[in-house]
PDB file of C-alpha atoms in Angstrom:
ATOM      1  CA  MET A 121     -15.952  47.049  13.974  1.00  0.00           C
ATOM      2  CA  ASN A 122     -13.425  49.400  12.438  1.00  0.00           C
ATOM      3  CA  ILE A 123     -10.425  47.638  10.935  1.00  0.00           C
ATOM      4  CA  ALA A 124      -7.754  50.120   9.976  1.00  0.00           C
ATOM      5  CA  ALA A 125      -5.148  49.369   7.372  1.00  0.00           C
ATOM      6  CA  PRO A 126      -1.802  48.489   8.914  1.00  0.00           C
ATOM      7  CA  ASP A 127       0.677  51.343   9.036  1.00  0.00           C
ATOM      8  CA  ARG A 128       4.189  51.097   7.609  1.00  0.00           C
ATOM      9  CA  ARG A 129       5.735  49.828  10.861  1.00  0.00           C
ATOM     10  CA  GLU A 130       3.092  47.105  11.267  1.00  0.00           C
ATOM     11  CA  LYS A 131       3.635  46.027   7.662  1.00  0.00           C
ATOM     12  CA  LYS A 132       7.366  45.676   8.308  1.00  0.00           C
ATOM     13  CA  HIS A 133       6.628  43.512  11.358  1.00  0.00           C
ATOM     14  CA  LEU A 134       4.221  41.340   9.396  1.00  0.00           C
ATOM     15  CA  VAL A 135       6.789  40.898   6.621  1.00  0.00           C
ATOM     16  CA  ALA A 136       9.454  40.045   9.210  1.00  0.00           C
ATOM     17  CA  PHE A 137       7.043  37.577  10.848  1.00  0.00           C
ATOM     18  CA  TRP A 138       6.305  35.978   7.468  1.00  0.00           C
ATOM     19  CA  LEU A 139      10.019  35.720   6.621  1.00  0.00           C
ATOM     20  CA  SER A 140      10.764  34.255  10.049  1.00  0.00           C
ATOM     21  CA  MET A 141       8.082  31.608   9.607  1.00  0.00           C
ATOM     22  CA  MET A 142       9.439  30.770   6.156  1.00  0.00           C
ATOM     23  CA  LEU A 143      12.954  30.434   7.541  1.00  0.00           C
ATOM     24  CA  VAL A 144      11.781  28.128  10.330  1.00  0.00           C
ATOM     25  CA  TRP A 145       9.763  26.080   7.820  1.00  0.00           C
ATOM     26  CA  VAL A 146      12.712  25.643   5.460  1.00  0.00           C
ATOM     27  CA  LEU A 147      15.105  24.817   8.314  1.00  0.00           C
ATOM     28  CA  LEU A 148      12.727  22.233   9.772  1.00  0.00           C
ATOM     29  CA  ASN A 149      12.167  20.638   6.366  1.00  0.00           C
ATOM     30  CA  ALA A 150      15.838  20.887   5.331  1.00  0.00           C
ATOM     31  CA  SER A 151      14.827  21.362   1.735  1.00  0.00           C
ATOM     32  CA  LEU A 152      14.464  24.110  -0.837  1.00  0.00           C
ATOM     33  CA  SER A 153      12.334  22.101  -3.251  1.00  0.00           C
ATOM     34  CA  TRP A 154       9.524  24.095  -4.799  1.00  0.00           C
ATOM     35  CA  GLN A 155       6.907  21.952  -3.023  1.00  0.00           C
ATOM     36  CA  VAL A 156       8.394  22.656   0.413  1.00  0.00           C
ATOM     37  CA  VAL A 157       8.800  26.381  -0.302  1.00  0.00           C
ATOM     38  CA  LEU A 158       5.246  26.645  -1.654  1.00  0.00           C
ATOM     39  CA  ALA A 159       3.771  24.820   1.335  1.00  0.00           C
ATOM     40  CA  GLY A 160       5.847  27.037   3.664  1.00  0.00           C
ATOM     41  CA  ALA A 161       4.621  30.166   1.910  1.00  0.00           C
ATOM     42  CA  ILE A 162       1.022  29.051   2.333  1.00  0.00           C
ATOM     43  CA  VAL A 163       1.493  28.169   6.007  1.00  0.00           C
ATOM     44  CA  ALA A 164       3.394  31.410   6.734  1.00  0.00           C
ATOM     45  CA  THR A 165       0.700  33.462   4.991  1.00  0.00           C
ATOM     46  CA  LEU A 166      -2.033  31.734   6.989  1.00  0.00           C
ATOM     47  CA  LEU A 167      -0.126  32.423  10.211  1.00  0.00           C
ATOM     48  CA  VAL A 168       0.209  36.113   9.325  1.00  0.00           C
ATOM     49  CA  PHE A 169      -3.557  36.335   8.774  1.00  0.00           C
ATOM     50  CA  ILE A 170      -4.466  34.243  11.832  1.00  0.00           C
ATOM     51  CA  PHE A 171      -2.128  36.005  14.269  1.00  0.00           C
ATOM     52  CA  PRO A 172      -1.705  39.581  12.999  1.00  0.00           C
ATOM     53  CA  ALA A 173      -2.228  41.174  16.424  1.00  0.00           C
ATOM     54  CA  HIS A 174       0.542  39.076  17.913  1.00  0.00           C
ATOM     55  CA  GLY A 175       2.565  39.640  14.804  1.00  0.00           C
ATOM     56  CA  PHE A 176       6.183  39.393  15.492  1.00  0.00           C
ATOM     57  CA  LEU A 177       7.749  38.281  18.753  1.00  0.00           C
ATOM     58  CA  PHE A 178      10.699  40.545  18.177  1.00  0.00           C
ATOM     59  CA  ALA A 179       8.697  43.711  17.568  1.00  0.00           C
ATOM     60  CA  GLY A 180      11.149  45.460  19.890  1.00  0.00           C
ATOM     61  CA  THR A 181      14.008  44.692  17.497  1.00  0.00           C
ATOM     62  CA  ARG A 182      15.102  47.083  14.827  1.00  0.00           C
ATOM     63  CA  PHE A 183      16.711  45.049  12.083  1.00  0.00           C
ATOM     64  CA  THR A 184      19.964  46.660  10.973  1.00  0.00           C
ATOM     65  CA  PRO A 185      23.019  45.328   9.145  1.00  0.00           C
ATOM     66  CA  GLN A 186      24.556  44.809  12.603  1.00  0.00           C
ATOM     67  CA  THR A 187      21.706  42.531  13.815  1.00  0.00           C
ATOM     68  CA  PRO A 188      23.041  39.238  12.358  1.00  0.00           C
ATOM     69  CA  LEU A 189      26.468  39.931  13.894  1.00  0.00           C
ATOM     70  CA  LEU A 190      24.871  40.604  17.281  1.00  0.00           C
ATOM     71  CA  VAL A 191      22.866  37.368  17.055  1.00  0.00           C
ATOM     72  CA  LEU A 192      26.018  35.413  16.152  1.00  0.00           C
ATOM     73  CA  GLY A 193      27.883  37.118  19.002  1.00  0.00           C
ATOM     74  CA  TYR A 194      25.116  36.196  21.416  1.00  0.00           C
ATOM     75  CA  LEU A 195      25.100  32.572  20.221  1.00  0.00           C
ATOM     76  CA  TRP A 196      28.900  32.413  20.585  1.00  0.00           C
ATOM     77  CA  LEU A 197      28.693  33.863  24.107  1.00  0.00           C
ATOM     78  CA  PHE A 198      25.891  31.480  25.061  1.00  0.00           C
ATOM     79  CA  THR A 199      27.850  28.485  23.757  1.00  0.00           C
ATOM     80  CA  ARG A 200      30.970  29.580  25.636  1.00  0.00           C
ATOM     81  CA  GLU A 201      29.015  30.091  28.892  1.00  0.00           C
ATOM     82  CA  LEU A 202      27.274  26.738  28.384  1.00  0.00           C
ATOM     83  CA  VAL A 203      30.610  24.913  28.079  1.00  0.00           C
ATOM     84  CA  LYS A 204      32.107  26.774  31.068  1.00  0.00           C
ATOM     85  CA  SER A 205      29.125  26.046  33.304  1.00  0.00           C
ATOM     86  CA  ASN A 206      29.028  22.380  32.237  1.00  0.00           C
ATOM     87  CA  LEU A 207      32.690  22.004  33.140  1.00  0.00           C
ATOM     88  CA  ASP A 208      32.121  23.770  36.480  1.00  0.00           C
ATOM     89  CA  VAL A 209      29.207  21.515  37.419  1.00  0.00           C
ATOM     90  CA  ALA A 210      31.104  18.410  36.265  1.00  0.00           C
ATOM     91  CA  ARG A 211      34.092  19.460  38.410  1.00  0.00           C
ATOM     92  CA  ARG A 212      31.781  19.867  41.415  1.00  0.00           C
ATOM     93  CA  VAL A 213      30.243  16.429  40.824  1.00  0.00           C
ATOM     94  CA  ILE A 214      33.579  14.649  40.463  1.00  0.00           C
ATOM     95  CA  ALA A 215      35.279  16.405  43.409  1.00  0.00           C
ATOM     96  CA  PRO A 216      35.670  14.235  46.536  1.00  0.00           C
ATOM     97  CA  GLU A 217      33.973  16.825  48.745  1.00  0.00           C
ATOM     98  CA  VAL A 218      30.755  18.540  47.753  1.00  0.00           C
ATOM     99  CA  ARG A 219      31.397  22.231  47.172  1.00  0.00           C
ATOM    100  CA  ILE A 220      27.982  23.708  46.667  1.00  0.00           C
ATOM    101  CA  ASN A 221      26.107  26.396  48.480  1.00  0.00           C
ATOM    102  CA  PRO A 222      22.730  26.494  46.713  1.00  0.00           C
ATOM    103  CA  GLY A 223      20.328  29.356  47.131  1.00  0.00           C
ATOM    104  CA  ILE A 224      18.119  31.844  45.364  1.00  0.00           C
ATOM    105  CA  VAL A 225      19.476  35.225  44.323  1.00  0.00           C
ATOM    106  CA  GLU A 226      17.755  38.216  42.803  1.00  0.00           C
ATOM    107  CA  ILE A 227      19.187  39.869  39.719  1.00  0.00           C
ATOM    108  CA  LYS A 228      18.001  43.057  38.051  1.00  0.00           C
ATOM    109  CA  THR A 229      17.646  43.382  34.308  1.00  0.00           C
ATOM    110  CA  ARG A 230      17.704  46.528  32.207  1.00  0.00           C
ATOM    111  CA  LEU A 231      15.792  44.803  29.399  1.00  0.00           C
ATOM    112  CA  GLN A 232      12.439  46.428  28.679  1.00  0.00           C
ATOM    113  CA  HIS A 233      10.893  44.134  26.060  1.00  0.00           C
ATOM    114  CA  PRO A 234       9.276  40.956  27.454  1.00  0.00           C
ATOM    115  CA  THR A 235      10.669  38.769  24.661  1.00  0.00           C
ATOM    116  CA  TYR A 236      14.220  39.744  25.534  1.00  0.00           C
ATOM    117  CA  ARG A 237      13.579  39.172  29.228  1.00  0.00           C
ATOM    118  CA  LEU A 238      12.342  35.697  28.324  1.00  0.00           C
ATOM    119  CA  ILE A 239      15.441  35.028  26.214  1.00  0.00           C
ATOM    120  CA  LEU A 240      17.614  36.109  29.149  1.00  0.00           C
ATOM    121  CA  ALA A 241      15.686  33.910  31.608  1.00  0.00           C
ATOM    122  CA  ASN A 242      15.908  30.905  29.289  1.00  0.00           C
ATOM    123  CA  SER A 243      19.618  31.455  28.623  1.00  0.00           C
ATOM    124  CA  ILE A 244      20.250  31.494  32.370  1.00  0.00           C
ATOM    125  CA  THR A 245      18.149  28.367  32.879  1.00  0.00           C
ATOM    126  CA  LEU A 246      19.879  26.468  30.072  1.00  0.00           C
ATOM    127  CA  THR A 247      23.320  26.948  31.603  1.00  0.00           C
ATOM    128  CA  PRO A 248      23.963  24.287  34.276  1.00  0.00           C
ATOM    129  CA  GLY A 249      24.166  25.551  37.840  1.00  0.00           C
ATOM    130  CA  THR A 250      21.485  28.199  37.405  1.00  0.00           C
ATOM    131  CA  LEU A 251      17.721  28.042  37.080  1.00  0.00           C
ATOM    132  CA  THR A 252      15.316  30.950  36.639  1.00  0.00           C
ATOM    133  CA  VAL A 253      12.591  30.440  39.230  1.00  0.00           C
ATOM    134  CA  ASP A 254      10.511  33.603  38.799  1.00  0.00           C
ATOM    135  CA  MET A 255      10.341  36.895  36.919  1.00  0.00           C
ATOM    136  CA  ILE A 256       8.742  39.926  38.540  1.00  0.00           C
ATOM    137  CA  GLU A 257       9.021  43.179  36.582  1.00  0.00           C
ATOM    138  CA  ASP A 258      12.756  43.881  36.228  1.00  0.00           C
ATOM    139  CA  SER A 259      13.824  41.209  38.749  1.00  0.00           C
ATOM    140  CA  LEU A 260      14.691  37.610  37.988  1.00  0.00           C
ATOM    141  CA  PHE A 261      15.008  35.130  40.823  1.00  0.00           C
ATOM    142  CA  ILE A 262      17.684  32.555  40.100  1.00  0.00           C
ATOM    143  CA  HIS A 263      18.443  29.303  41.904  1.00  0.00           C
ATOM    144  CA  TRP A 264      22.219  29.211  41.870  1.00  0.00           C
ATOM    145  CA  ILE A 265      24.504  26.309  42.723  1.00  0.00           C
ATOM    146  CA  ASP A 266      27.045  28.434  44.610  1.00  0.00           C
ATOM    147  CA  VAL A 267      25.695  31.449  46.477  1.00  0.00           C
ATOM    148  CA  THR A 268      28.180  32.917  48.885  1.00  0.00           C
ATOM    149  CA  GLY A 269      26.698  36.157  50.182  1.00  0.00           C
ATOM    150  CA  LYS A 270      26.063  37.639  46.767  1.00  0.00           C
ATOM    151  CA  ASP A 271      24.286  40.991  46.674  1.00  0.00           C
ATOM    152  CA  VAL A 272      21.982  41.931  43.790  1.00  0.00           C
ATOM    153  CA  GLU A 273      24.651  43.858  41.865  1.00  0.00           C
ATOM    154  CA  SER A 274      27.335  41.170  42.027  1.00  0.00           C
ATOM    155  CA  ALA A 275      24.849  38.385  41.245  1.00  0.00           C
ATOM    156  CA  THR A 276      23.586  40.383  38.257  1.00  0.00           C
ATOM    157  CA  ARG A 277      27.145  40.942  37.069  1.00  0.00           C
ATOM    158  CA  GLU A 278      28.119  37.268  37.422  1.00  0.00           C
ATOM    159  CA  ILE A 279      24.945  35.697  36.010  1.00  0.00           C
ATOM    160  CA  SER A 280      23.363  37.965  33.419  1.00  0.00           C
ATOM    161  CA  ALA A 281      25.511  40.985  32.506  1.00  0.00           C
ATOM    162  CA  ARG A 282      27.263  39.297  29.571  1.00  0.00           C
ATOM    163  CA  PHE A 283      23.967  38.081  28.103  1.00  0.00           C
ATOM    164  CA  GLU A 284      22.303  41.458  28.646  1.00  0.00           C
ATOM    165  CA  HIS A 285      25.067  43.267  26.767  1.00  0.00           C
ATOM    166  CA  TYR A 286      23.998  41.648  23.482  1.00  0.00           C
ATOM    167  CA  LEU A 287      20.271  41.609  24.203  1.00  0.00           C
ATOM    168  CA  ILE A 288      20.183  45.345  24.946  1.00  0.00           C
ATOM    169  CA  GLN A 289      21.958  46.071  21.674  1.00  0.00           C
ATOM    170  CA  LEU A 290      19.524  43.820  19.791  1.00  0.00           C
ATOM    171  CA  SER A 291      16.481  45.451  21.358  1.00  0.00           C
ATOM    172  CA  GLN A 292      17.695  48.957  20.563  1.00  0.00           C
ATOM    173  CA  GLY A 293      18.813  48.228  17.030  1.00  0.00           C
TER     174      GLY A 293
END
């Protein structure tokens, strides 16, 4: 078996994977004591050696100075959409007459990397009133609380376009 040394790009991904694992470790432990950091470093190093082929989930991401701002923008957008959809569903529940027209719509995504498609599908599912049922290539099938003759383009625009805007920028760096 021929094991080649990792090239520069793979090394960057492994370092990013290690740093990500350390960040998760520290956040979960809520401590920067030397014991916690040392244990996290050991665990993160073991993970890098155990899972080098899988490396980094966000291998499609190029980390730039703009990346943290894009992540914060995406989190702000997600939070705003979450609140709006919660209020919409609550309004529908409280209303004297039931105003729902549930159905499944197809939306198209321009995202190429599977991790970003998964983030999009999960973001859609986490907002009340929508649920990602299936993903086939560049199509996501969404159960939607109020489908009124939506074609693919308008459903895509209403459900996923805002999320995709940030995810495309993140995946392209």
